[in-house]
Every structure is written in C-alpha cells, then in structure tokens.
Tab-separated table of C-alpha atoms and ligand atoms in Angstrom:
chain	number	residue	atom	x	y	z
A	231	MET	CA	-6.643	-18.312	8.800
A	232	ALA	CA	-5.188	-14.898	9.576
A	233	THR	CA	-6.018	-12.553	12.441
A	234	ILE	CA	-6.999	-9.116	11.208
A	235	LEU	CA	-7.319	-6.098	13.449
A	236	ILE	CA	-9.920	-3.589	12.218
A	237	VAL	CA	-9.904	-0.103	13.696
A	238	ASP	CA	-12.565	2.580	13.233
A	239	ASP	CA	-14.580	4.718	15.635
A	240	LEU	CA	-17.697	4.009	13.605
A	241	LYS	CA	-19.080	0.662	14.647
A	242	SER	CA	-20.949	0.258	11.389
A	243	THR	CA	-17.605	0.342	9.514
A	244	THR	CA	-15.793	-2.138	11.760
A	245	ASP	CA	-18.819	-4.437	11.577
A	246	ALA	CA	-19.006	-4.263	7.800
A	247	VAL	CA	-15.293	-4.921	7.343
A	248	ALA	CA	-15.333	-7.681	9.988
A	249	GLN	CA	-18.114	-9.376	8.097
A	250	ILE	CA	-16.089	-9.464	4.877
A	251	VAL	CA	-13.034	-10.675	6.811
A	252	SER	CA	-15.044	-13.535	8.345
A	253	ALA	CA	-16.564	-14.361	4.978
A	254	ASN	CA	-12.999	-14.841	3.712
A	255	ALA	CA	-12.337	-17.334	6.497
A	256	HIS	CA	-10.168	-15.002	8.592
A	257	ASN	CA	-10.471	-13.978	12.182
A	258	PRO	CA	-11.490	-10.321	12.771
A	259	LEU	CA	-10.643	-8.287	15.906
A	260	THR	CA	-12.165	-4.836	16.214
A	261	ALA	CA	-11.216	-1.676	18.079
A	262	ALA	CA	-12.732	1.826	18.225
A	263	SER	CA	-9.558	3.799	18.934
A	264	ALA	CA	-5.826	3.695	18.295
A	265	GLU	CA	-5.198	3.093	22.017
A	266	GLU	CA	-7.576	0.157	22.188
A	267	ALA	CA	-6.152	-1.221	18.958
A	268	PHE	CA	-2.577	-0.994	20.156
A	269	ALA	CA	-3.424	-2.823	23.382
A	270	LEU	CA	-5.056	-5.594	21.350
A	271	PHE	CA	-2.120	-5.660	18.954
A	272	LYS	CA	0.332	-6.287	21.777
A	273	GLU	CA	-1.606	-9.155	23.283
A	274	SER	CA	-2.705	-10.987	20.109
A	275	ASP	CA	-0.900	-12.426	17.144
A	276	VAL	CA	-2.105	-9.994	14.508
A	277	ASP	CA	-1.264	-10.637	10.834
A	278	LEU	CA	-2.744	-7.499	9.316
A	279	VAL	CA	-4.115	-4.164	10.546
A	280	ILE	CA	-6.833	-2.231	8.712
A	281	THR	CA	-7.260	1.186	10.260
A	282	ASP	CA	-9.170	4.363	9.631
A	283	MET	CA	-6.956	7.437	9.344
A	284	LYS	CA	-9.170	9.659	11.448
A	285	LEU	CA	-9.639	8.351	14.963
A	286	PRO	CA	-10.729	10.156	18.182
A	287	ASN	CA	-7.382	10.808	19.970
A	288	LYS	CA	-4.380	9.348	18.327
A	289	SER	CA	-4.684	9.019	14.544
A	290	GLY	CA	-4.393	6.036	12.265
A	291	LEU	CA	-0.966	7.314	11.320
A	292	ASP	CA	0.143	7.173	14.987
A	293	LEU	CA	-1.122	3.623	15.194
A	294	LEU	CA	0.695	2.736	11.979
A	295	ARG	CA	3.989	4.014	13.402
A	296	GLN	CA	3.547	2.204	16.708
A	297	VAL	CA	2.704	-1.049	14.966
A	298	ARG	CA	5.663	-0.788	12.628
A	299	GLU	CA	7.976	-0.073	15.503
A	300	ILE	CA	7.037	-3.321	17.203
A	301	ASP	CA	6.726	-5.484	14.102
A	302	PRO	CA	7.501	-4.069	10.653
A	303	MET	CA	6.409	-7.323	9.053
A	304	VAL	CA	2.731	-6.759	9.844
A	305	PRO	CA	1.186	-4.943	6.889
A	306	VAL	CA	-1.122	-2.026	7.633
A	307	ILE	CA	-3.893	-0.946	5.275
A	308	VAL	CA	-5.326	2.495	5.947
A	309	MET	CA	-8.884	3.593	5.233
A	310	THR	CA	-9.599	7.129	4.251
A	311	ALA	CA	-12.660	9.125	3.290
A	312	PHE	CA	-13.132	9.848	-0.375
A	313	GLY	CA	-11.339	13.087	-1.192
A	314	THR	CA	-8.606	12.736	1.424
A	315	VAL	CA	-6.460	10.326	-0.525
A	316	LYS	CA	-3.478	12.574	0.110
A	317	ASN	CA	-3.498	11.441	3.752
A	318	ALA	CA	-3.370	7.888	2.534
A	319	VAL	CA	-0.428	8.654	0.314
A	320	ASP	CA	1.342	10.153	3.345
A	321	ALA	CA	0.580	6.958	5.217
A	322	MET	CA	2.198	4.948	2.424
A	323	LYS	CA	5.341	6.965	2.971
A	324	TRP	CA	5.275	5.866	6.579
A	325	GLY	CA	5.141	2.279	5.458
A	326	ALA	CA	1.439	1.546	5.020
A	327	PHE	CA	0.990	-1.374	2.661
A	328	ASP	CA	-1.977	0.067	0.792
A	329	TYR	CA	-5.100	2.171	1.259
A	330	LEU	CA	-8.835	1.836	0.855
A	331	THR	CA	-11.226	4.671	0.207
A	332	LYS	CA	-14.436	4.795	2.180
A	333	PRO	CA	-17.106	3.580	1.811
A	334	VAL	CA	-15.108	0.430	1.401
A	335	SER	CA	-15.953	-1.699	-1.627
A	336	MET	CA	-16.089	-5.391	-0.982
A	337	VAL	CA	-14.066	-6.395	-4.049
A	338	GLU	CA	-11.366	-3.868	-3.406
A	339	LEU	CA	-11.121	-4.937	0.199
A	340	GLU	CA	-10.900	-8.606	-0.744
A	341	VAL	CA	-8.217	-7.980	-3.356
A	342	LYS	CA	-6.083	-5.856	-1.037
A	343	LEU	CA	-6.587	-8.164	1.909
A	344	ASP	CA	-5.343	-11.062	-0.147
A	345	LYS	CA	-2.328	-9.189	-1.385
A	346	ALA	CA	-1.377	-7.936	2.060
A	347	LEU	CA	-1.577	-11.434	3.496
A	348	GLN	CA	0.423	-12.847	0.607
A	349	GLN	CA	2.999	-10.199	1.257
A	350	ARG	CA	3.129	-11.082	4.918
A	351	SER	CA	3.690	-14.738	4.251
A	352	LEU	CA	6.385	-13.812	1.754
A	353	LEU	CA	8.151	-11.703	4.372
A	354	LEU	CA	7.853	-14.424	6.994
A	355	ASN	CA	9.130	-16.988	4.522
A	356	ASN	CA	11.962	-14.722	3.617
A	357	GLN	CA	12.990	-14.521	7.250
A	358	ASP	CA	12.838	-18.300	7.592
A	359	LEU	CA	14.745	-18.653	4.362
A	360	GLN	CA	17.521	-16.436	5.609
A	361	LEU	CA	17.997	-18.753	8.528
A	362	GLU	CA	17.604	-21.836	6.396
A	363	ASN	CA	19.910	-20.351	3.830
A	364	ASN	CA	22.669	-19.874	6.388
A	365	TYR	CA	22.324	-23.474	7.349
A	366	LEU	CA	22.141	-24.805	3.811
A	367	ARG	CA	25.107	-22.725	2.790
A	368	GLU	CA	27.154	-24.386	5.460
A	369	GLU	CA	25.965	-27.782	4.357
A	370	VAL	CA	26.509	-27.420	0.626
A	371	HIS	CA	29.506	-25.176	0.936
A	372	GLN	CA	31.813	-27.679	-0.650
A	373	GLN	CA	29.523	-28.506	-3.514
A	374	PHE	CA	27.732	-25.336	-4.526
A	375	SER	CA	29.171	-22.482	-2.589
A	376	GLU	CA	27.543	-19.213	-3.602
A	377	ILE	CA	24.882	-20.790	-5.795
A	378	ILE	CA	21.581	-19.736	-4.343
A	379	GLY	CA	18.192	-21.213	-5.157
A	380	GLN	CA	16.019	-23.949	-3.808
A	381	SER	CA	13.356	-24.091	-6.501
A	382	GLN	CA	12.590	-27.368	-8.209
A	383	GLU	CA	14.273	-26.027	-11.355
A	384	MET	CA	17.530	-25.376	-9.505
A	385	GLN	CA	17.407	-28.717	-7.682
A	386	GLU	CA	17.356	-30.360	-11.090
A	387	VAL	CA	20.349	-28.301	-12.143
A	388	TYR	CA	22.299	-29.322	-9.015
A	389	SER	CA	21.522	-32.944	-9.566
A	390	LEU	CA	22.697	-32.746	-13.182
A	391	VAL	CA	25.864	-30.947	-12.140
A	392	LYS	CA	26.669	-33.697	-9.678
A	393	ARG	CA	26.047	-36.387	-12.228
A	394	VAL	CA	28.131	-34.829	-15.004
A	395	ALA	CA	30.955	-33.632	-12.772
A	396	GLU	CA	32.776	-36.958	-12.733
A	397	ALA	CA	32.475	-37.674	-16.437
A	398	ARG	CA	34.922	-36.487	-19.028
A	399	SER	CA	32.458	-35.652	-21.763
A	400	PRO	CA	31.894	-32.059	-22.829
A	401	VAL	CA	29.045	-30.136	-21.249
A	402	LEU	CA	27.043	-27.398	-22.914
A	403	ILE	CA	25.429	-24.865	-20.598
A	404	LEU	CA	22.522	-22.925	-22.049
A	405	GLY	CA	20.545	-20.058	-20.599
A	406	GLU	CA	19.686	-16.406	-20.952
A	407	SER	CA	22.180	-13.771	-20.004
A	408	GLY	CA	22.774	-13.529	-16.262
A	409	THR	CA	21.291	-16.907	-15.344
A	410	GLY	CA	24.534	-18.168	-13.798
A	411	LYS	CA	26.182	-20.160	-16.585
A	412	GLU	CA	29.679	-19.326	-15.478
A	413	LEU	CA	28.860	-20.125	-11.884
A	414	ILE	CA	27.569	-23.546	-12.905
A	415	ALA	CA	30.610	-24.226	-15.102
A	416	HIS	CA	32.752	-23.528	-12.089
A	417	ALA	CA	30.615	-25.759	-9.886
A	418	ILE	CA	31.067	-28.639	-12.327
A	419	HIS	CA	34.805	-28.194	-12.064
A	420	THR	CA	34.923	-27.972	-8.264
A	421	ASN	CA	32.716	-31.038	-7.946
A	422	SER	CA	34.896	-33.108	-10.262
A	423	ASP	CA	38.084	-35.009	-9.544
A	424	ARG	CA	39.874	-32.320	-11.550
A	425	SER	CA	39.152	-29.720	-8.893
A	426	ASP	CA	42.812	-29.483	-7.880
A	427	LYS	CA	43.782	-28.788	-11.517
A	428	PRO	CA	43.301	-25.471	-13.331
A	429	PHE	CA	39.925	-24.026	-14.318
A	430	VAL	CA	40.700	-21.920	-17.365
A	431	LYS	CA	38.200	-19.603	-18.957
A	432	ILE	CA	38.138	-17.954	-22.354
A	433	ASN	CA	35.506	-15.574	-23.627
A	434	CYS	CA	35.157	-16.429	-27.304
A	435	ALA	CA	33.071	-13.327	-28.085
A	436	ALA	CA	35.658	-10.873	-26.820
A	437	LEU	CA	38.507	-11.860	-29.127
A	438	ALA	CA	39.044	-11.343	-32.847
A	439	GLU	CA	39.248	-14.485	-34.968
A	440	GLY	CA	43.057	-14.702	-35.307
A	441	ILE	CA	43.723	-13.837	-31.672
A	442	LEU	CA	41.150	-16.336	-30.459
A	443	GLU	CA	42.908	-19.092	-32.351
A	444	SER	CA	46.314	-18.338	-30.881
A	445	GLU	CA	44.808	-17.832	-27.416
A	446	LEU	CA	43.187	-21.268	-27.606
A	447	PHE	CA	46.031	-23.249	-29.150
A	448	GLY	CA	49.063	-21.073	-28.421
A	449	HIS	CA	51.664	-20.097	-30.991
A	450	GLU	CA	55.304	-20.677	-31.856
A	451	LYS	CA	57.910	-17.973	-31.993
A	452	GLY	CA	57.637	-16.192	-35.353
A	453	ALA	CA	54.207	-17.605	-36.189
A	454	PHE	CA	53.061	-14.073	-36.990
A	455	THR	CA	54.531	-10.575	-36.835
A	456	ASN	CA	54.193	-10.018	-33.150
A	457	ALA	CA	54.971	-13.541	-32.038
A	458	ILE	CA	58.302	-12.808	-30.446
A	459	ARG	CA	58.284	-15.907	-28.296
A	460	ARG	CA	56.437	-19.173	-27.983
A	461	LYS	CA	53.206	-18.865	-26.045
A	462	PRO	CA	51.118	-21.691	-24.659
A	463	GLY	CA	47.381	-21.591	-25.406
A	464	ARG	CA	44.491	-22.172	-23.016
A	465	PHE	CA	44.209	-25.850	-23.943
A	466	GLU	CA	47.783	-26.297	-22.805
A	467	ILE	CA	47.393	-24.181	-19.669
A	468	ALA	CA	44.251	-26.067	-18.640
A	469	GLY	CA	46.249	-29.314	-18.777
A	470	ALA	CA	44.119	-32.029	-17.202
A	471	GLY	CA	41.792	-29.441	-15.664
A	472	THR	CA	38.715	-27.780	-17.172
A	473	LEU	CA	38.563	-25.397	-20.115
A	474	PHE	CA	35.502	-23.163	-20.097
A	475	LEU	CA	34.617	-21.792	-23.534
A	476	ASP	CA	32.251	-18.952	-22.759
A	477	GLU	CA	29.967	-17.442	-25.432
A	478	ILE	CA	30.712	-20.298	-27.793
A	479	GLY	CA	27.868	-19.198	-30.068
A	480	GLU	CA	29.965	-16.224	-31.231
A	481	ILE	CA	32.933	-18.182	-32.471
A	482	ALA	CA	34.124	-17.605	-36.074
A	483	PRO	CA	33.695	-20.434	-38.647
A	484	SER	CA	37.447	-20.967	-39.098
A	485	VAL	CA	37.947	-21.460	-35.371
A	486	GLN	CA	34.898	-23.739	-35.257
A	487	VAL	CA	36.655	-26.109	-37.664
A	488	LYS	CA	39.785	-26.195	-35.502
A	489	LEU	CA	37.815	-26.734	-32.350
A	490	LEU	CA	35.925	-29.583	-33.950
A	491	ARG	CA	39.169	-31.266	-34.781
A	492	VAL	CA	40.448	-31.028	-31.202
A	493	LEU	CA	37.224	-32.463	-29.884
A	494	GLN	CA	37.330	-35.341	-32.364
A	495	GLU	CA	40.999	-36.212	-32.294
A	496	LYS	CA	41.978	-34.932	-28.856
A	497	GLU	CA	45.025	-33.400	-30.499
A	498	PHE	CA	46.151	-29.963	-31.624
A	499	GLU	CA	49.153	-27.920	-32.739
A	500	ARG	CA	50.241	-24.456	-31.707
A	501	VAL	CA	49.744	-21.803	-34.403
A	502	GLY	CA	52.814	-21.946	-36.637
A	503	GLY	CA	53.992	-25.185	-35.006
A	504	THR	CA	54.319	-28.781	-36.069
A	505	GLU	CA	54.506	-30.542	-32.714
A	506	THR	CA	51.273	-32.383	-31.917
A	507	LEU	CA	50.007	-31.907	-28.384
A	508	SER	CA	47.321	-33.957	-26.759
A	509	MET	CA	44.196	-32.432	-25.319
A	510	ARG	CA	43.513	-33.627	-21.788
A	511	ALA	CA	41.228	-30.872	-20.526
A	512	ARG	CA	37.548	-31.301	-19.993
A	513	ILE	CA	35.510	-28.887	-22.115
A	514	ILE	CA	32.573	-26.914	-20.824
A	515	ALA	CA	30.955	-24.466	-23.242
A	516	ALA	CA	28.246	-21.904	-22.631
A	517	THR	CA	26.066	-19.599	-24.686
A	518	ASN	CA	22.961	-17.492	-24.390
A	519	LEU	CA	22.231	-17.865	-28.101
A	520	ASP	CA	19.863	-20.370	-29.576
A	521	LEU	CA	22.402	-22.687	-31.196
A	522	GLU	CA	19.836	-24.604	-33.195
A	523	GLN	CA	18.790	-21.375	-34.797
A	524	GLN	CA	22.452	-20.514	-35.409
A	525	ILE	CA	22.803	-23.874	-37.133
A	526	ALA	CA	19.734	-23.227	-39.247
A	527	SER	CA	21.187	-19.888	-40.354
A	528	LYS	CA	24.556	-21.571	-41.022
A	529	GLN	CA	26.425	-19.587	-38.410
A	530	PHE	CA	27.225	-22.584	-36.257
A	531	ARG	CA	28.429	-25.991	-37.426
A	532	GLU	CA	26.076	-28.791	-36.683
A	533	ASP	CA	28.888	-31.333	-36.174
A	534	LEU	CA	30.545	-29.086	-33.596
A	535	TYR	CA	27.218	-28.640	-31.855
A	536	TYR	CA	26.832	-32.402	-31.442
A	537	ARG	CA	30.381	-32.745	-30.151
A	538	LEU	CA	29.824	-30.062	-27.529
A	539	ASN	CA	26.312	-31.029	-26.645
A	540	VAL	CA	26.962	-34.467	-25.186
A	541	VAL	CA	25.286	-33.321	-22.000
A	542	SER	CA	23.483	-30.030	-21.829
A	543	ILE	CA	22.304	-28.088	-18.836
A	544	GLN	CA	19.584	-25.562	-19.415
A	545	LEU	CA	19.481	-22.844	-16.776
A	546	PRO	CA	16.013	-21.499	-16.028
A	547	PRO	CA	15.417	-17.748	-16.293
A	548	LEU	CA	14.659	-16.073	-12.988
A	549	ARG	CA	11.023	-15.437	-13.923
A	550	ARG	CA	10.512	-19.215	-14.066
A	551	ARG	CA	11.698	-19.669	-10.507
A	552	GLU	CA	10.129	-16.767	-8.697
A	553	GLU	CA	10.261	-18.492	-5.364
A	554	ASP	CA	14.035	-18.066	-5.385
A	555	ILE	CA	13.777	-14.271	-5.604
A	556	PRO	CA	13.437	-13.588	-1.841
A	557	ILE	CA	16.322	-15.861	-0.948
A	558	LEU	CA	18.522	-14.314	-3.638
A	559	ILE	CA	17.624	-10.865	-2.324
A	560	ALA	CA	18.610	-11.921	1.186
A	561	HIS	CA	21.877	-13.309	-0.155
A	562	PHE	CA	22.801	-10.166	-2.087
A	563	ILE	CA	21.790	-7.855	0.768
A	564	ALA	CA	24.115	-9.756	3.075
A	565	LYS	CA	26.876	-9.728	0.468
A	566	TYR	CA	26.766	-6.033	-0.458
A	567	ALA	CA	25.892	-4.684	2.983
A	568	SER	CA	29.096	-6.186	4.273
A	569	GLU	CA	31.106	-5.258	1.191
A	570	LEU	CA	29.913	-1.659	1.304
A	571	GLY	CA	30.106	-1.465	5.087
A	572	LYS	CA	26.429	-0.627	5.559
A	573	LYS	CA	23.979	-1.973	8.078
A	574	ILE	CA	20.835	-3.004	6.249
A	575	LYS	CA	18.167	-4.514	8.455
A	576	ALA	CA	15.339	-5.058	6.061
A	577	MET	CA	13.532	-4.295	2.873
A	578	SER	CA	10.205	-2.507	2.952
A	579	PRO	CA	7.232	-4.680	1.989
A	580	ALA	CA	6.503	-2.358	-0.922
A	581	ALA	CA	10.051	-2.679	-2.266
A	582	LEU	CA	9.939	-6.452	-1.958
A	583	LYS	CA	6.638	-6.422	-3.795
A	584	CYS	CA	8.195	-4.481	-6.692
A	585	LEU	CA	11.110	-6.890	-6.909
A	586	CYS	CA	8.840	-9.921	-6.879
A	587	ASN	CA	6.546	-8.464	-9.528
A	588	TYR	CA	9.320	-7.568	-11.946
A	589	THR	CA	10.181	-10.042	-14.709
A	590	TRP	CA	13.998	-9.737	-14.610
A	591	PRO	CA	15.053	-9.889	-18.278
A	592	GLY	CA	18.686	-9.621	-17.099
A	593	ASN	CA	18.082	-12.420	-14.604
A	594	ILE	CA	20.268	-12.820	-11.535
A	595	ARG	CA	22.903	-10.384	-12.684
A	596	GLU	CA	20.226	-7.700	-12.958
A	597	LEU	CA	18.839	-8.574	-9.526
A	598	GLU	CA	22.316	-8.485	-8.047
A	599	ASN	CA	23.058	-5.077	-9.602
A	600	THR	CA	19.704	-3.753	-8.427
A	601	ILE	CA	20.379	-4.741	-4.821
A	602	GLU	CA	23.908	-3.387	-4.891
A	603	ARG	CA	22.641	-0.081	-6.251
A	604	ALA	CA	19.852	0.082	-3.667
A	605	ILE	CA	22.313	-0.467	-0.848
A	606	VAL	CA	24.517	2.306	-2.167
A	607	LEU	CA	21.538	4.653	-2.478
A	608	THR	CA	19.575	3.977	0.682
A	609	ARG	CA	19.912	6.559	3.392
A	610	ASN	CA	18.725	4.394	6.240
A	611	ASP	CA	18.860	0.777	7.299
A	612	GLN	CA	15.997	-0.317	5.106
A	613	ILE	CA	15.723	-0.604	1.340
A	614	ASP	CA	12.669	1.258	0.062
A	615	CYS	CA	10.933	1.622	-3.279
A	616	GLU	CA	12.704	4.887	-3.949
A	617	ASP	CA	16.036	3.061	-3.854
A	618	LEU	CA	15.000	0.949	-6.832
A	619	PRO	CA	15.255	1.924	-10.509
A	620	ILE	CA	12.121	3.668	-11.692
A	621	HIS	CA	10.977	0.897	-14.038
A	622	ILE	CA	11.039	-1.537	-11.126
A	623	GLN	CA	9.272	0.904	-8.783
A	624	GLN	CA	6.407	0.940	-11.258
A	625	LYS	CA	5.750	-2.713	-10.539
A	626	ASN	CA	4.041	-1.644	-7.348
A	627	ASP	CA	0.673	-0.797	-8.847
A	628	LEU	CA	-2.363	-2.857	-9.542
A	629	ALA	CA	-1.974	-2.771	-13.308
A	630	SER	CA	1.350	-4.529	-13.305
A	631	ASP	CA	1.555	-6.713	-10.284
A	632	ASP	CA	1.799	-10.267	-11.548
A	633	SER	CA	4.915	-11.331	-13.306
A	634	VAL	CA	4.525	-11.828	-16.977
A	635	ASP	CA	4.896	-15.052	-18.818
A	636	GLU	CA	6.369	-13.699	-21.986
A	637	GLU	CA	5.740	-16.689	-24.134
A	638	ASP	CA	2.005	-16.718	-23.866
A	639	LEU	CA	1.103	-13.487	-25.579
A	640	THR	CA	-2.669	-13.919	-25.699
A	641	LYS	CA	-2.963	-14.854	-22.079
A	642	ASN	CA	-0.654	-12.038	-21.226
A	643	MET	CA	-2.623	-9.443	-23.069
A	644	GLU	CA	-5.811	-10.700	-21.516
A	645	ASP	CA	-4.323	-10.569	-18.028
A	646	HIS	CA	-3.153	-7.085	-18.652
A	647	GLU	CA	-6.471	-5.987	-20.097
A	648	LYS	CA	-8.294	-7.559	-17.189
A	649	LYS	CA	-6.209	-5.641	-14.685
A	650	LEU	CA	-6.581	-2.333	-16.496
A	651	ILE	CA	-10.347	-2.766	-16.667
A	652	PHE	CA	-10.524	-3.752	-13.038
A	653	LYS	CA	-8.485	-0.744	-12.082
A	654	ALA	CA	-10.609	1.639	-14.166
A	655	LEU	CA	-13.779	0.237	-12.610
A	656	LEU	CA	-12.358	0.657	-9.129
A	657	GLU	CA	-11.356	4.199	-9.859
A	658	THR	CA	-14.727	5.143	-11.309
A	659	ARG	CA	-16.561	3.218	-8.621
A	660	GLY	CA	-18.166	0.962	-11.178
A	661	ASN	CA	-19.419	3.704	-13.495
A	662	ILE	CA	-19.219	1.939	-16.849
A	663	SER	CA	-19.423	5.076	-18.997
A	664	LYS	CA	-16.670	6.809	-17.066
A	665	ALA	CA	-14.496	3.692	-16.996
A	666	ALA	CA	-14.959	3.245	-20.753
A	667	ALA	CA	-13.949	6.870	-21.310
A	668	LYS	CA	-10.859	6.365	-19.130
A	669	LEU	CA	-9.887	3.287	-21.090
A	670	ASN	CA	-10.690	4.964	-24.362
A	671	ILE	CA	-13.031	2.206	-25.516
A	672	LYS	CA	-16.754	2.076	-26.300
A	673	ARG	CA	-19.189	1.538	-23.469
A	674	THR	CA	-20.572	-1.549	-25.208
A	675	THR	CA	-17.078	-2.969	-25.623
A	676	LEU	CA	-16.423	-2.507	-21.919
A	677	ARG	CA	-19.735	-4.209	-21.053
A	678	TYR	CA	-18.811	-7.095	-23.271
A	679	LYS	CA	-15.381	-7.411	-21.669
A	680	MET	CA	-16.818	-7.156	-18.173
A	681	GLU	CA	-19.055	-10.057	-19.034
A	682	LYS	CA	-16.115	-11.996	-20.451
A	683	TYR	CA	-14.040	-11.479	-17.311
A	684	ASP	CA	-16.982	-12.049	-15.034
A	685	PHE	CA	-16.830	-8.572	-13.554
A	686	LEU	CA	-20.572	-7.923	-13.781
A	687	ARG	CA	-21.196	-9.691	-10.531
A	688	TYR	CA	-19.013	-7.261	-8.595
A	689	LYS	CA	-20.157	-4.041	-7.044
A	690	PHE	CA	-17.397	-1.541	-7.516
A	691	GLU	CA	-18.800	1.231	-5.339
B	770	ATP	N1	22.121	-19.072	-8.370
B	770	ATP	C1	22.881	-17.997	-8.117
B	770	ATP	N2	23.161	-17.668	-6.848
B	770	ATP	C2	23.914	-16.581	-6.570
B	770	ATP	N3	24.434	-15.774	-7.489
B	770	ATP	C3	24.203	-16.053	-8.775
B	770	ATP	C4	23.429	-17.188	-9.161
B	770	ATP	N4	23.364	-17.230	-10.496
B	770	ATP	C5	24.067	-16.176	-10.938
B	770	ATP	N5	24.582	-15.474	-9.914
B	770	ATP	C6	25.388	-14.239	-10.017
B	770	ATP	O1	24.863	-13.487	-11.100
B	770	ATP	C7	25.892	-12.943	-11.912
B	770	ATP	C8	25.776	-13.485	-13.320
B	770	ATP	O2	26.107	-14.862	-13.343
B	770	ATP	P1	26.962	-15.511	-14.522
B	770	ATP	O3	28.062	-14.581	-14.913
B	770	ATP	O4	27.317	-16.882	-14.144
B	770	ATP	O5	25.826	-15.477	-15.639
B	770	ATP	P2	25.906	-15.915	-17.167
B	770	ATP	O6	24.773	-16.842	-17.400
B	770	ATP	O7	27.276	-16.401	-17.463
B	770	ATP	O8	25.595	-14.558	-17.921
B	770	ATP	P3	26.091	-14.092	-19.418
B	770	ATP	O9	25.372	-14.937	-20.406
B	770	ATP	O10	25.596	-12.678	-19.470
B	770	ATP	O11	27.555	-14.232	-19.424
B	770	ATP	C9	27.197	-13.322	-11.230
B	770	ATP	O12	27.612	-12.269	-10.414
B	770	ATP	C10	26.836	-14.538	-10.395
B	770	ATP	O13	27.659	-14.631	-9.261
B	771	MG	MG1	28.748	-15.569	-18.637
C-alpha cells in the first residue's frame, strides 16, 4: 500500500481522485493548497504526489520543485485542464513523472498511478542495490570481479563457471554480441588453478586464414617470405594457462582441420616446422553465431564443434534479465563518472524508465556505451532523457513502454496494437470514430478490437 498525496483546490477533484486511489488499495492524503501539501509531505511518508497545476497561491510547479528538492525519488504527476497541456509539458521538464488532463479519466489515472509507483519501487530498489552491490563486489571480488548481475540467469552462469573452472575440458561460450563472453572466459581462467599462468586471447575473425594459422601455431624461420625468425604461436605462449579463441564461428575451414587435430591429439607443429610440441593449454572458445546453423550450412565442422562443446555456457541477452539493468546502470555510472572526473548523483526517473523499456540488441556493451555517452553529455549532476540517444528516448511513451520479447511475434504485435489502440482512445477521450480515424482503420474494426482487448468496459473520457 502506497501513500499518495492529492492536491487540488477543488474538493470535488481531490475527493474523486482519492476515491480511485482507495479503490486501488492505496492510502490517499488530500490538500487544498501547495503550502498545505508541502507541510503534509514533510511529516508523512509520501510515495507519490498528484497535484493540480493551478493552485491558489503557490502553483503546482512550485510544489513540484519543493518536493523534488527534498526527495527526488518521489514521482509527481501533474493535473492540468484540457487545453493547457503545454504547462504540463513544462512540468515534465522540471522533473514531473507524467501528467493527467482534467477531468481525470479513471483508466488513465489507474495506469499512470501504477507506472509511477512501479518507477518509485525501481528507484528505491536501485538505491538498495547500489549499497548491496558495493557489498557483494567486495565479497565476490576474487571470483567474479567486475561481473555484475544478480538475476537467476546470471546466478546459473556463475555456478557453471565455478564448476567448469577446475576441469581441463574445453568450454564453449555462446551468446549474442555484448553479453559478456570475454568477461566470462576470463572469469573461468581466474577461478581455475591456472590463474597464475597466462590467459592468452586470439580473435579468429580479425585475422586472414594464413596469418591466423601462424599466430595460433607459430612458425619457423623461413616458413614463408616474411618469416625472418622463428615465432612462437599462441598455443605455445599460453603454455599451461588458458587460450581463449574468440569468434570461433568465423574460422576458415583449413584452420578448423588443424585445430581439430590439436584438440584430438594434444600436439601441434609450428608452420614450416617438424618438431612436435605438446598442447597443455586449456581451450575456451566463444561465438555469437549459431554454430548448429553453421554446421548445417557446412561452414563449421561438426567434429570440431563436438570437441569444443564439451561444456557450453549460454549467456542470456540483457532483455531476458531486465532486473539486472538498474544495477548495471549503477555500476557503469560509478565507473565512468570517476573515469571522466564528473560528479553524477542520479538519473532522472524518466531516463531510467527509457533505459528499462529499451530492448538492448547490443546488450551490455550497448548499455555501457550509452551510460558513458550520457555522462559525457550531461551538463549537470543528473542524467536526463535528453542525454540518451534519440531511439532510446522514444521508449518513454505509452506506445512503447514494455520491453519486447522478440521471439513471440504474434504476442508482440498484439501487445503493440493494444497499446496503440489504448493510446488513441485516451487521446480521443473514447470517441471511437475519431480514434479509428487516427489509427487509420475502420470504425467496425476498432470496435471489434476493443471487444477483443476488453476495452469496452472502460470509460475513456
Ligand atoms: N555482467 C557484466 N557486468 C559488467 N560488465 C559487463 C558484463 N557483461 C559484459 N560487460 C561489459 O560489456 C562489454 C562487452 O562484454 P564482452 O566483450 O565480454 O562481450 P562479448 O559477448 O564478448 O561481445 P562480442 O560478441 O561482441 O565480442 C565489456 O566492456 C564488458 O566489460
Ligand atoms: Mg567478445
């Protein structure tokens, strides 16, 4: 149950809103002026303020500023008469969470109330998480320094990492770009008894076929035109440590054959050499490609796949572990604020909302870049929507708020349709003909869809 402070000089409005608040199992407090409201705010534990813009002495905007000065984590929703939406937009610039046009519609109020309270609990959680994060980071420093995430999905990853760390068998790390494959490869190494030996990385996609081969296995003097002296390869340099083969899915067929042989026989020769060297390194490979599909299209050898895939670790995309987003944000703010020498105190609720609603196709790398950029751009000690890239800023509106589950297309399209219809009905105050025109569909189609989504029972005015 949340405590909600409702401010309006018209008693009929505060009563009506209070009634809806109570009906939603929250506790309403009412005030008729900004002064009265502020006094109440200071003495009670208020979770959300809903205030009219036009009040007798001080305005709703004054109240908004006072409230935010004391506690910026309490969202404020402003109410404004129809036709004066510009005032509300100004209020948003001052940090209002959202606005309602009067007369207030019950559905709209309920939706916005819910969102504001969700937002508040997210912000409070985020604050707790920052503290908890500091503590956990101390505790797991040895094991998983710098790997952030407490979701169930990540817990499973940590537990796998711990279990495979001691073994010698190859590990295959799978996951979309930016999900932390390299970080996990490193964690496996530091958690193993090889941690005092080298961790050697090679990016298989970056090197041409012939160079990759000599980089991996080394070459003898005179092996090819430019081989002026003998050069050890990465297998040799890694010794009894760990060799991380990044982007293994991109490796050329001829090198695949050679790699398979090393994995099978634990032996190799330098390019142009005859001496047989033994392979002692532990192999960790990673890719963001679908290797089974690569096998099907004959681009990747099945036998090599089985050799590499003795244990595999699948890293979840960020959109599957949304609860880690706030803690990652906190982590990257701390990291880049100190790196860039800026003091960043907070993130505006609206900006946090955008970041949480976005689906992060580039995963953690994209989130990290976004935060770094925002810290560079921000002109004050708070990150705001305007500091985010435009396509992420757009995640602030009603039509795009929930994150999208890309695999379920039908459900996705329905969710999207539902939101657009809801939005059109709100904007036309429930006028079906106007909403249909806005959506560019037939009136009868809209009626049908409203029935399907159970919107007929709502009053949108
Ligand atoms: N759980 C995490 N906690 C903190 N930082 C993370 C986490 N996962 C990834 N990162 C950071 O995100 C960036 C991308 O991670 P990494 O390079 O390991 O991804 P990747 O899966 O190898 O991506 P690609 O497939 O594009 O190579 C790095 O800067 C890394 O430090
Ligand atoms: Mg990588």
